Coordinates of C-alpha atoms and ligand atoms in Angstrom, one line a residue:
X1 CA 0.0 0.0 0.0
X2 CA 1.1 3.6 0.3
X3 CA 4.8 4.2 0.7
X4 CA 6.8 6.9 2.5
X5 CA 10.4 8.1 2.1
X6 CA 12.1 11.0 3.8
X7 CA 15.7 12.3 4.0
X8 CA 17.6 14.9 6.0
X9 CA 21.4 15.3 5.6
X10 CA 24.1 16.7 3.4
X11 CA 23.1 15.3 0.0
X12 CA 20.6 16.6 -2.5
X13 CA 17.3 15.1 -1.3
X14 CA 15.5 14.8 -4.6
X15 CA 17.5 11.9 -6.2
X16 CA 17.3 10.0 -3.0
X17 CA 13.6 10.5 -2.7
X18 CA 12.9 9.5 -6.3
X19 CA 15.1 6.4 -6.1
X20 CA 13.4 5.6 -2.8
X21 CA 10.0 5.9 -4.3
X22 CA 11.0 3.5 -7.1
X23 CA 12.1 1.0 -4.4
X24 CA 8.6 1.3 -2.9
X25 CA 6.8 0.9 -6.2
X26 CA 6.3 -2.8 -5.4
X27 CA 3.8 -2.0 -2.7
X28 CA 1.2 -0.8 -5.2
X29 CA 0.2 2.8 -5.8
X30 CA -1.8 5.1 -8.1
X31 CA -0.1 8.5 -7.7
X32 CA 3.1 9.9 -6.2
X33 CA 4.5 13.1 -5.0
X34 CA 7.6 14.8 -3.5
X35 CA 8.4 17.9 -1.5
X36 CA 11.8 19.4 -0.9
X37 CA 12.7 22.0 1.6
X38 CA 15.3 24.5 0.5
X39 CA 16.8 25.8 3.8
X40 CA 18.8 28.6 2.1
X41 CA 15.8 30.2 0.4
X42 CA 13.3 28.9 3.1
X43 CA 10.9 27.5 0.5
X44 CA 9.2 24.2 0.1
X45 CA 8.6 22.9 -3.5
X46 CA 6.1 20.2 -4.1
X47 CA 5.4 18.2 -7.3
X48 CA 2.7 15.5 -7.6
X49 CA 1.5 13.3 -10.4
X50 CA -1.2 10.7 -11.0
X51 CA 0.2 7.4 -12.3
X52 CA 3.7 6.0 -12.3
X53 CA 6.9 7.4 -10.7
X54 CA 8.1 7.9 -14.3
X55 CA 5.3 10.4 -14.8
X56 CA 6.4 12.2 -11.7
X57 CA 10.0 12.1 -12.8
X58 CA 9.1 13.5 -16.2
X59 CA 7.2 16.4 -14.5
X60 CA 10.2 17.1 -12.3
X61 CA 12.4 17.7 -15.3
X62 CA 10.8 21.0 -15.7
X63 CA 11.5 22.0 -12.0
X64 CA 14.5 22.9 -9.9
X65 CA 14.2 21.4 -6.5
X66 CA 17.3 22.1 -4.6
X67 CA 17.5 21.2 -0.9
X68 CA 18.8 18.5 1.4
X69 CA 15.6 17.9 3.3
X70 CA 12.6 16.3 1.7
X71 CA 9.7 13.8 1.9
X72 CA 7.9 11.8 -0.7
X73 CA 5.0 9.4 -1.1
X74 CA 3.3 6.8 -3.2
X75 CA -0.4 6.8 -2.7
X76 CA -2.9 3.9 -3.0
X77 CA -6.2 5.7 -3.0
X78 CA -8.6 5.1 0.0
X79 CA -10.2 8.4 0.8
X80 CA -10.8 10.4 -2.4
X81 CA -10.2 9.5 -6.0
X82 CA -7.0 9.1 -7.9
X83 CA -6.2 12.8 -8.6
X84 CA -3.3 15.1 -8.3
X85 CA -5.0 17.1 -5.6
X86 CA -5.4 14.0 -3.5
X87 CA -1.8 12.8 -4.0
X88 CA 0.6 13.4 -1.1
X89 CA 2.4 15.4 0.2
X90 CA -0.4 17.5 1.6
X91 CA 0.0 21.0 3.0
X92 CA -1.7 23.4 5.4
X93 CA -3.3 26.7 4.4
X94 CA -0.1 28.5 3.8
X95 CA 2.1 25.7 2.5
X96 CA 4.4 25.8 5.6
X97 CA 3.5 22.3 6.8
X98 CA 4.1 19.4 4.5
X99 CA 2.8 15.9 5.4
X100 CA 2.9 12.4 4.0
X101 CA 0.8 9.8 5.6
X102 CA 0.1 6.0 5.5
X103 CA -3.0 4.7 7.3
X104 CA -6.5 6.0 7.9
X105 CA -7.7 8.9 10.0
X106 CA -11.1 7.5 11.1
X107 CA -12.5 10.8 12.5
X108 CA -11.3 13.0 9.7
X109 CA -14.9 14.1 8.8
X110 CA -15.5 15.6 12.3
X111 CA -12.0 17.1 12.3
X112 CA -12.5 18.6 8.8
X113 CA -15.8 20.1 9.7
X114 CA -14.4 21.7 12.8
X115 CA -11.3 23.0 11.1
X116 CA -13.1 24.2 8.0
X117 CA -14.3 27.4 9.8
X118 CA -10.6 28.7 9.7
X119 CA -8.8 26.4 7.3
X120 CA -9.1 25.9 3.6
X121 CA -9.0 22.3 2.4
X122 CA -7.8 21.4 -1.1
X123 CA -8.2 17.7 -1.2
X124 CA -10.8 15.0 -0.4
X125 CA -8.2 13.0 1.7
X126 CA -8.2 12.1 5.4
X127 CA -4.5 13.1 5.5
X128 CA -5.0 16.8 4.9
X129 CA -6.6 17.3 8.3
X130 CA -3.3 16.4 9.9
X131 CA -1.5 19.2 8.0
X132 CA -4.1 21.7 9.2
X133 CA -4.1 20.3 12.8
X134 CA -0.3 20.8 12.9
X135 CA -0.7 24.3 11.5
X136 CA -3.2 25.1 14.3
X137 CA -0.8 23.8 17.0
X138 CA 2.5 25.1 15.7
X139 CA 4.2 27.6 18.0
X140 CA 7.8 27.2 16.8
X141 CA 8.4 23.6 17.9
X142 CA 7.4 21.1 15.1
X143 CA 7.7 18.0 17.3
X144 CA 5.4 19.4 19.9
X145 CA 2.9 20.6 17.3
X146 CA 2.8 17.1 15.9
X147 CA 2.3 15.6 19.3
X148 CA -0.5 18.0 20.0
X149 CA -2.2 17.4 16.7
X150 CA -2.1 13.7 17.1
X151 CA -4.1 13.9 20.4
X152 CA -7.1 14.8 18.2
X153 CA -6.7 12.0 15.8
X154 CA -8.3 8.6 15.8
X155 CA -7.0 6.0 13.4
X156 CA -3.7 4.7 12.2
X157 CA -0.7 6.6 10.8
X158 CA 2.8 6.4 9.7
X159 CA 3.4 10.1 9.4
X160 CA 6.3 12.2 8.2
X161 CA 6.2 16.0 8.5
X162 CA 8.3 19.0 7.5
X163 CA 7.8 22.7 8.4
X164 CA 9.2 25.6 6.4
X165 CA 10.1 27.5 9.6
X166 CA 11.9 24.5 11.1
X167 CA 14.1 23.9 8.0
X168 CA 16.6 21.4 9.4
X169 CA 14.1 19.0 10.9
X170 CA 11.8 16.1 10.0
X171 CA 9.2 14.7 12.4
X172 CA 7.9 11.1 12.1
X173 CA 5.2 9.4 14.1
X174 CA 3.8 5.9 14.1
X175 CA 0.6 4.3 15.2
X176 CA -0.4 1.1 13.4
X177 CA 1.5 1.8 10.2
X178 CA 5.2 1.0 10.1
X179 CA 8.1 3.5 9.9
X180 CA 11.8 2.8 9.9
X181 CA 14.6 5.3 10.4
X182 CA 17.9 4.7 8.5
X183 CA 21.0 6.0 10.3
X184 CA 23.7 7.3 8.0
X185 CA 26.8 9.5 8.6
X186 CA 25.2 12.8 9.7
X187 CA 22.2 11.9 7.7
X188 CA 18.9 10.1 8.3
X189 CA 16.4 8.4 6.2
X190 CA 12.8 7.6 7.1
X191 CA 10.6 5.2 5.2
X192 CA 7.7 2.8 5.5
X193 CA 10.1 -0.1 5.0
X194 CA 13.8 -0.6 4.7
X195 CA 14.0 -0.9 0.9
X196 CA 14.5 2.8 0.1
X197 CA 17.5 3.1 2.4
X198 CA 19.3 -0.2 1.6
X199 CA 21.5 1.6 -0.9
X200 CA 22.9 3.9 1.8
X201 CA 22.7 2.2 5.2
X202 CA 21.9 -1.1 6.9
X203 CA 21.7 0.6 10.3
X204 CA 18.1 1.1 11.3
X205 CA 15.8 2.0 14.1
X206 CA 12.3 0.5 14.0
X207 CA 9.7 2.9 15.4
X208 CA 7.1 1.4 17.6
X209 CA 3.4 2.4 17.9
X210 CA 3.0 5.6 19.9
X211 CA 6.5 6.9 19.2
X212 CA 7.5 10.2 17.6
X213 CA 10.9 10.8 16.1
X214 CA 12.6 14.1 15.5
X215 CA 15.4 13.9 12.9
X216 CA 17.9 16.7 12.6
X217 CA 21.3 16.8 10.9
X218 CA 23.1 15.5 13.9
X219 CA 20.7 13.3 15.9
X220 CA 17.5 11.4 16.1
X221 CA 15.4 11.9 19.2
X222 CA 12.5 9.6 20.0
X223 CA 9.7 10.4 22.4
X224 CA 6.4 9.0 23.4
X225 CA 3.0 10.8 23.3
X226 CA 3.8 12.3 26.7
X227 CA 7.1 13.8 25.3
X228 CA 9.2 11.4 27.4
X229 CA 12.5 10.4 25.8
X230 CA 12.8 6.8 24.7
X231 CA 16.2 5.1 24.1
X232 CA 16.1 2.8 21.1
X233 CA 18.6 0.4 19.7
X234 CA 20.0 0.8 16.3
X235 CA 19.8 -2.6 14.5
X236 CA 21.8 -4.0 11.7
X237 CA 19.7 -5.6 8.9
X238 CA 21.2 -8.2 6.7
X239 CA 19.3 -7.4 3.5
X240 CA 21.3 -5.4 1.1
X241 CA 20.7 -3.4 -2.1
X242 CA 21.7 -6.4 -4.3
X243 CA 19.0 -8.6 -2.8
X244 CA 16.4 -6.0 -3.9
X245 CA 17.4 -6.0 -7.6
X246 CA 16.1 -8.0 -10.6
X247 CA 19.6 -9.3 -11.3
X248 CA 19.0 -9.7 -15.0
X249 CA 15.6 -11.3 -14.8
X250 CA 12.8 -9.6 -16.7
X251 CA 10.7 -9.1 -13.6
X252 CA 11.0 -9.3 -9.8
X253 CA 8.5 -12.1 -9.8
X254 CA 10.6 -14.3 -12.1
X255 CA 13.7 -13.5 -10.1
X256 CA 11.9 -14.4 -6.9
X257 CA 10.6 -17.7 -8.4
X258 CA 14.1 -18.5 -9.3
X259 CA 15.4 -17.4 -5.9
X260 CA 13.5 -20.3 -4.2
X261 CA 16.2 -23.1 -4.2
X262 CA 18.6 -20.7 -2.6
X263 CA 16.4 -19.0 0.0
X264 CA 14.9 -22.3 1.1
X265 CA 18.4 -23.2 2.3
X266 CA 18.4 -20.0 4.3
X267 CA 15.1 -21.0 5.9
X268 CA 16.5 -24.5 6.8
X269 CA 20.0 -23.5 7.8
X270 CA 20.9 -24.4 11.4
X271 CA 17.4 -25.6 12.1
X272 CA 17.5 -29.3 11.1
X273 CA 19.0 -31.9 13.4
X274 CA 19.8 -34.9 11.3
X275 CA 20.8 -37.3 14.1
X276 CA 17.8 -36.6 16.2
X277 CA 15.5 -36.4 13.2
X278 CA 14.0 -33.2 14.2
X279 CA 14.1 -29.4 13.7
X280 CA 14.8 -26.8 16.3
X281 CA 13.3 -23.3 15.9
X282 CA 14.6 -21.4 18.9
X283 CA 12.2 -18.5 18.5
X284 CA 9.3 -20.7 19.7
X285 CA 10.2 -19.7 23.2
X286 CA 8.3 -22.6 24.8
X287 CA 9.5 -25.3 27.2
X288 CA 8.9 -28.9 26.4
X289 CA 6.3 -29.0 29.2
X290 CA 4.4 -26.1 27.6
X291 CA 4.7 -27.7 24.2
X292 CA 3.2 -30.9 25.6
X293 CA 0.2 -29.0 26.9
X294 CA -0.7 -27.5 23.5
X295 CA -4.1 -29.0 22.6
X296 CA -4.9 -26.9 19.5
X297 CA -3.0 -24.9 16.9
X298 CA -4.5 -22.0 15.0
X299 CA -2.8 -20.6 11.9
X300 CA -3.9 -17.1 11.1
X301 CA -3.1 -15.6 7.7
X302 CA -4.4 -14.0 4.5
X303 CA -4.1 -14.8 0.8
X304 CA -1.0 -16.8 -0.2
X305 CA 0.2 -17.0 3.4
X306 CA -3.2 -18.7 4.3
X307 CA -2.5 -21.4 1.6
X308 CA 0.9 -21.9 3.1
X309 CA -0.9 -22.2 6.5
X310 CA -3.2 -24.9 5.0
X311 CA -0.1 -27.0 4.2
X312 CA 1.0 -26.3 7.8
X313 CA -2.3 -27.8 9.0
X314 CA -1.6 -31.1 7.3
X315 CA 1.9 -31.1 8.7
X316 CA 0.8 -30.3 12.3
X317 CA -2.0 -32.9 12.2
X318 CA 0.1 -35.6 10.5
X319 CA 3.4 -35.1 12.5
X320 CA 2.3 -33.7 15.8
X321 CA -1.2 -35.1 16.0
X322 CA -2.4 -31.7 17.2
X323 CA -5.8 -30.5 15.9
X324 CA -5.0 -27.5 13.7
X325 CA -7.3 -24.8 12.2
X326 CA -6.6 -22.2 9.6
X327 CA -8.3 -18.9 10.0
X328 CA -8.4 -16.2 7.4
X329 CA -7.5 -13.2 9.6
X330 CA -10.4 -11.0 8.5
X331 CA -12.9 -13.6 9.6
X332 CA -11.1 -14.6 12.8
X333 CA -11.1 -11.1 14.2
X334 CA -14.8 -10.6 13.9
X335 CA -15.9 -14.0 15.1
X336 CA -15.9 -14.9 18.8
X337 CA -13.0 -17.3 18.5
X338 CA -12.8 -19.9 21.3
X339 CA -9.3 -19.8 22.7
X340 CA -7.8 -21.2 25.9
X341 CA -4.4 -21.1 27.4
X342 CA -3.6 -24.4 25.7
X343 CA -4.0 -22.9 22.2
X344 CA -1.0 -22.0 20.2
X345 CA -1.7 -19.3 17.6
X346 CA 0.8 -18.6 14.7
X347 CA 0.5 -15.5 12.6
X348 CA 1.8 -16.4 9.1
X349 CA 2.8 -13.5 7.0
X350 CA 5.4 -12.4 4.4
X351 CA 5.2 -8.7 5.3
X352 CA 4.4 -9.0 9.0
X353 CA 2.3 -5.9 8.4
X354 CA -1.0 -7.2 7.2
X355 CA -3.6 -5.3 9.2
X356 CA -6.2 -8.1 9.6
X357 CA -3.6 -10.6 10.6
X358 CA -2.1 -8.3 13.2
X359 CA -5.5 -7.5 14.6
X360 CA -6.4 -11.2 14.8
X361 CA -3.2 -11.9 16.7
X362 CA -3.9 -9.1 19.2
X363 CA -7.3 -10.7 19.8
X364 CA -5.8 -14.1 20.3
X365 CA -3.2 -12.6 22.7
X366 CA -6.0 -10.8 24.6
X367 CA -7.7 -14.2 25.0
X368 CA -4.7 -15.8 26.5
X369 CA -3.3 -17.9 23.7
X370 CA 0.4 -18.4 23.0
X371 CA 1.0 -16.1 20.0
X372 CA 3.9 -16.6 17.7
X373 CA 4.9 -15.2 14.3
X374 CA 6.2 -16.8 11.2
X375 CA 7.4 -13.8 9.2
X376 CA 9.7 -12.7 6.4
X377 CA 10.3 -9.0 7.0
X378 CA 12.8 -8.4 9.7
X379 CA 11.6 -5.9 12.3
X380 CA 8.1 -6.0 11.1
X381 CA 5.2 -5.3 13.4
X382 CA 4.3 -9.0 13.7
X383 CA 7.8 -9.9 14.5
X384 CA 7.9 -7.4 17.3
X385 CA 4.4 -7.8 18.7
X386 CA 4.5 -11.6 19.1
X387 CA 6.1 -13.4 22.0
X388 CA 8.4 -15.4 19.7
X389 CA 8.5 -16.9 16.3
X390 CA 10.7 -17.4 13.3
X391 CA 12.0 -15.5 10.4
X392 CA 11.6 -17.4 7.1
X393 CA 14.7 -15.7 5.5
X394 CA 13.3 -15.4 2.0
X395 CA 15.0 -12.0 1.5
X396 CA 13.1 -9.0 0.1
X397 CA 10.1 -10.1 -1.9
X398 CA 9.2 -7.2 -4.1
X399 CA 6.7 -8.6 -6.7
X400 CA 3.2 -8.1 -5.5
X401 CA 2.5 -11.8 -6.1
X402 CA 4.1 -13.8 -3.4
X403 CA 6.2 -16.8 -4.4
X404 CA 9.4 -17.4 -2.5
X405 CA 7.8 -16.4 0.8
X406 CA 5.1 -19.0 0.2
X407 CA 7.6 -21.9 -0.1
X408 CA 9.7 -20.7 2.8
X409 CA 6.6 -20.2 5.0
X410 CA 5.7 -23.9 4.2
X411 CA 9.2 -25.0 5.1
X412 CA 9.1 -23.3 8.5
X413 CA 5.6 -24.5 9.3
X414 CA 6.7 -28.1 8.5
X415 CA 9.8 -27.7 10.7
X416 CA 7.6 -26.5 13.5
X417 CA 5.3 -29.5 13.1
X418 CA 8.3 -31.8 13.2
X419 CA 9.6 -30.1 16.3
X420 CA 6.3 -30.7 18.0
X421 CA 5.9 -34.1 16.6
X422 CA 9.2 -35.3 17.9
X423 CA 8.1 -34.3 21.4
X424 CA 5.2 -36.7 21.2
X425 CA 4.5 -39.3 18.5
X426 CA 7.1 -39.1 15.7
X427 CA 9.9 -41.6 15.9
X428 CA 13.6 -40.8 15.1
X429 CA 13.3 -42.7 11.9
X430 CA 10.3 -40.9 10.6
X431 CA 11.8 -37.6 11.7
X432 CA 15.0 -38.4 9.8
X433 CA 12.9 -39.1 6.7
X434 CA 11.5 -35.6 6.9
X435 CA 14.9 -34.1 7.6
X436 CA 16.5 -36.0 4.7
X437 CA 13.7 -34.9 2.3
X438 CA 14.4 -31.3 3.3
X439 CA 18.1 -31.8 2.6
X440 CA 17.2 -32.7 -1.0
X441 CA 14.6 -30.1 -1.5
X442 CA 16.7 -27.3 -2.9
X443 CA 18.1 -29.4 -5.7
X444 CA 14.6 -30.7 -6.6
X445 CA 13.3 -27.1 -6.7
X446 CA 16.1 -26.3 -9.2
X447 CA 14.9 -29.2 -11.3
X448 CA 11.3 -28.1 -11.1
X449 CA 12.4 -24.6 -12.3
X450 CA 13.8 -26.3 -15.5
X451 CA 10.2 -26.7 -16.6
X452 CA 10.0 -22.9 -17.3
X453 CA 10.5 -23.1 -21.1
X454 CA 8.0 -25.9 -21.4
X455 CA 5.5 -24.1 -19.2
X456 CA 5.9 -21.0 -21.3
X457 CA 4.9 -23.1 -24.4
X458 CA 1.9 -24.4 -22.6
X459 CA 0.9 -20.8 -21.6
X460 CA 1.2 -19.8 -25.3
X461 CA -1.2 -22.6 -26.2
X462 CA -3.8 -21.7 -23.6
X463 CA -3.5 -17.9 -23.6
X464 CA -6.8 -17.4 -25.3
X465 CA -8.9 -19.1 -22.6
X466 CA -11.0 -17.0 -20.2
X467 CA -11.4 -19.5 -17.4
X468 CA -9.4 -22.1 -15.6
X469 CA -10.1 -24.7 -13.0
X470 CA -7.4 -25.8 -10.6
X471 CA -7.7 -29.2 -8.9
X472 CA -5.7 -30.9 -6.2
X473 CA -6.4 -33.3 -3.3
X474 CA -5.0 -33.6 0.2
X475 CA -1.8 -31.6 0.6
X476 CA -2.1 -30.5 -3.1
X477 CA -5.4 -28.8 -2.6
X478 CA -3.6 -25.7 -1.2
X479 CA -1.3 -25.9 -4.2
X480 CA -4.3 -25.7 -6.5
X481 CA -5.6 -22.7 -4.5
X482 CA -2.3 -21.0 -4.8
X483 CA -2.0 -21.7 -8.5
X484 CA -5.4 -20.3 -9.0
X485 CA -4.7 -17.2 -7.0
X486 CA -1.5 -16.5 -8.9
X487 CA -3.3 -16.8 -12.2
X488 CA -6.1 -14.3 -11.0
X489 CA -3.7 -11.9 -9.5
X490 CA -1.3 -11.3 -12.4
X491 CA -3.0 -12.4 -15.6
X492 CA -6.6 -11.3 -14.5
X493 CA -7.9 -14.6 -15.9
X494 CA -10.8 -16.0 -13.9
X495 CA -9.9 -19.2 -12.2
X496 CA -11.2 -21.3 -9.4
X497 CA -9.7 -24.0 -7.3
X498 CA -11.4 -27.1 -5.8
X499 CA -10.4 -30.3 -4.1
X500 CA -10.7 -33.0 -6.7
X501 CA -13.3 -35.0 -4.7
X502 CA -15.6 -32.0 -4.6
X503 CA -15.9 -31.8 -8.4
X504 CA -19.1 -33.8 -8.8
X505 CA -20.8 -31.7 -6.1
X506 CA -21.2 -28.7 -8.5
X507 CA -18.1 -27.4 -10.3
X508 CA -18.1 -30.2 -12.9
X509 CA -21.1 -28.4 -14.5
X510 CA -18.7 -25.7 -15.7
X511 CA -16.5 -28.1 -17.7
X512 CA -16.5 -28.0 -21.5
X513 CA -13.9 -27.8 -24.2
X514 CA -13.7 -24.0 -23.4
X515 CA -12.8 -24.5 -19.7
X516 CA -9.3 -26.0 -19.2
X517 CA -8.4 -27.8 -16.0
X518 CA -5.0 -27.7 -14.3
X519 CA -4.7 -30.7 -12.0
X520 CA -2.0 -32.0 -9.7
X521 CA -1.5 -35.7 -10.0
X522 CA 1.7 -36.5 -8.3
X523 CA 2.6 -40.0 -6.9
X524 CA 1.2 -40.0 -3.3
X525 CA -1.4 -41.8 -1.3
X526 CA -4.3 -40.1 -3.1
X527 CA -2.9 -40.8 -6.6
X528 CA -5.6 -43.2 -7.5
X529 CA -8.4 -41.1 -6.1
X530 CA -7.2 -38.1 -8.1
X531 CA -6.8 -40.1 -11.2
X532 CA -10.5 -41.0 -11.0
X533 CA -11.4 -37.3 -10.8
X534 CA -9.3 -36.8 -13.8
X535 CA -11.2 -39.4 -15.8
X536 CA -14.3 -37.5 -15.0
X537 CA -12.8 -34.4 -16.5
X538 CA -11.7 -36.2 -19.6
X539 CA -15.2 -37.5 -20.1
X540 CA -16.4 -33.8 -20.3
X541 CA -13.7 -33.0 -22.9
X542 CA -12.2 -30.2 -20.9
X543 CA -8.6 -29.5 -22.0
X544 CA -6.3 -30.9 -19.3
X545 CA -2.9 -29.9 -18.0
X546 CA -1.3 -32.1 -15.4
X547 CA 1.4 -31.6 -12.9
X548 CA 2.8 -35.1 -12.6
X549 CA 5.8 -37.0 -11.1
X550 CA 8.8 -37.5 -13.3
X551 CA 8.6 -40.9 -15.0
X552 CA 4.8 -41.2 -14.8
X553 CA 4.2 -42.1 -18.4
X554 CA 0.5 -42.9 -17.7
X555 CA 0.0 -39.2 -16.9
X556 CA 1.3 -38.3 -20.4
X557 CA -1.4 -40.5 -21.9
X558 CA -4.1 -39.0 -19.8
X559 CA -3.6 -35.3 -20.5
X560 CA -3.3 -32.8 -23.3
X561 CA -0.2 -31.3 -21.6
X562 CA 2.0 -32.6 -18.7
X563 CA 4.6 -30.8 -16.6
X564 CA 6.8 -33.3 -14.9
X565 CA 8.3 -32.5 -11.4
X566 CA 10.7 -34.4 -9.2
X567 CA 9.2 -36.7 -6.6
X568 CA 9.6 -35.8 -2.9
X569 CA 8.1 -36.9 0.3
X570 CA 4.3 -36.2 0.2
X571 CA 4.5 -33.6 3.0
X572 CA 7.0 -31.5 1.1
X573 CA 5.2 -31.8 -2.3
X574 CA 3.6 -28.3 -2.2
X575 CA 7.2 -26.8 -2.2
X576 CA 7.9 -28.5 -5.5
X577 CA 4.4 -28.7 -7.1
X578 CA 3.7 -25.0 -6.8
X579 CA 6.7 -24.0 -8.8
X580 CA 5.2 -24.8 -12.3
X581 CA 2.0 -23.1 -11.3
X582 CA 3.9 -19.9 -10.4
X583 CA 5.6 -20.2 -13.7
X584 CA 2.4 -20.8 -15.6
X585 CA 0.8 -17.7 -14.1
X586 CA 3.9 -15.7 -14.8
X587 CA 4.3 -16.7 -18.4
X588 CA 0.6 -16.2 -19.0
X589 CA 0.7 -12.7 -17.6
X590 CA 3.8 -11.8 -19.7
X591 CA 2.2 -13.2 -22.9
X592 CA -1.0 -11.2 -22.2
X593 CA 1.1 -8.0 -21.7
X594 CA 0.1 -7.5 -18.0
X595 CA 2.1 -5.6 -15.4
X596 CA 3.5 -8.7 -13.7
X597 CA 5.2 -7.1 -10.7
X598 CA 2.5 -4.5 -10.0
X599 CA -0.9 -5.9 -11.0
X600 CA -3.8 -3.6 -11.0
X601 CA -5.7 -2.9 -7.8
X602 CA -3.3 -4.9 -5.6
X603 CA -0.9 -3.8 -3.0
X604 CA 2.1 -5.7 -1.7
X605 CA 1.3 -5.3 2.0
X606 CA -2.3 -4.7 3.0
X607 CA -1.9 -2.4 5.9
X608 CA -5.5 -1.3 6.1
X609 CA -8.5 -3.4 6.9
Ligands
M6R1 O1 2.3 -10.1 3.8 P1 1.3 -11.2 4.0 O2 1.9 -12.5 3.8 O3 0.6 -11.2 5.3 O4 0.2 -10.9 2.9 C1 -0.9 -11.7 2.8 C2 -1.6 -11.5 1.5 O5 -2.0 -10.2 1.3 C3 -0.7 -11.9 0.3 O6 -0.3 -13.2 0.4 C4 -1.5 -11.7 -1.0 O7 -2.5 -12.7 -1.2 C5 -0.5 -11.8 -2.2 N1 -0.8 -10.8 -3.1 C6 -0.5 -13.1 -2.8 O8 0.3 -13.2 -4.0

């Protein structure tokens, strides 16, 4: 969703801000803007544009924007249409206060009504009220004015503010929408995530909710809402600029699909214990006694992460024998979930910032569950709010469509299931089988990626179809769901996913020669059952694409097209079987000329409800 970047230091701000905005493009946006404060001439210049950063950059060619302090924003419209007037930065009446904001000001209508008697509003946004509130409270100290203004505000914000009359200062405030400060040499960056600052520094300070930071040339001072100083640690992050590049691939999504064999090793490293046939994830923060008492596991997630969680459910039930539920976060938070102190709740999330998942975890915590996070983004809200958990180490995932985070989330969930399983019913021998399968998985993923050229040819053949049905059974049902979601997200082709056995209860009515089916038929305990479902499809003359196990010549005879993947232990199949489906969606989107990395209407991290 919206992205923020700010800079104060010795360098020209504009190039840093524009480069930073480009790094934030992956989050999804529909307009962008920048403001630079020229301390010598005491002026603030602002330029905004609807559409891509390129349009903004084009507009900037006609401007001179000198200055070493500035803020910038990519907006994903919520309040007010996609117009230049609604794009950030927003200003107060005189243009002295300049504000960029992520989040939602819930009481903005009341505030706007109240302020309108003395202030002139120029946009339809909720954000603009903040600029006018700061104007109303400014008496020479910008930080204090922001603090005072925020006492009137209900809602969520990641907020960055400049004032023409405090020219060597930026103030940032956070409540419910992340902000990170990058610490350089007599210079500071502030952004909604670390990506805009990776080219300059890996030293960061993560702001927590309720904190306000004042950045000057020489220091960063952080206070709470009562203006009490807070000492924060500077942390070193291990992601670097190189990890956030396409590295010669045509798109981030393709690069991230191909990253998978490497980053899965990062997820497994140091966590598998071959001799004991187990995994050890230190972040669980539970004693064996506490682990024994867990009676129920709930996995809370959205979108792709929820499909990874579905695989986690199979693993927890099969290995640990613990009843496990998946809850889509937006549903969980508004039910009245039954939770007791023997319930272990995992939040499963790439970004660690998904608003619904965070709210659901807070609810679970309130009700007394153990709450842990399985997260990719280091320092994210989920990582910091949970009482333990694990990073999946997938590295920066910048394409909106999640790929490498999905497979690494699955790997970590299965390792957790194994760790629990070994404390109760899993033998060393069974545990070792899982560990050994993990040790071979990276090489098998590389083999699965070799299908890319063949998958592209299949995509060519099917590019004219308007609908697809994805089918899987057992542990491959989440794979079908994920394949279908990828297809919808980036190629905008309608697709549905069903468990194979559910076909004759309705969806089979859809099938015809115009409605292709993509089915997962790999060699596992449900092979024969799935094969029967496939016969039913053939009888309806629907074109059939199969994902099948290498060497299964029967599959070739069954289908119009087959993509062969290496065999692995059934529990780990989703890690392999999803790869050709990611590639299928990718090639289809490219062939159809879609914006693969930034599909319409979608944002990378969904930080509003
Ligand atoms: O950051 P999260 O994993 O919590 O995000 C959850 C979903 O928003 C995300 O997986 C979404 O479905 C992706 N666009 C899928 O590709």
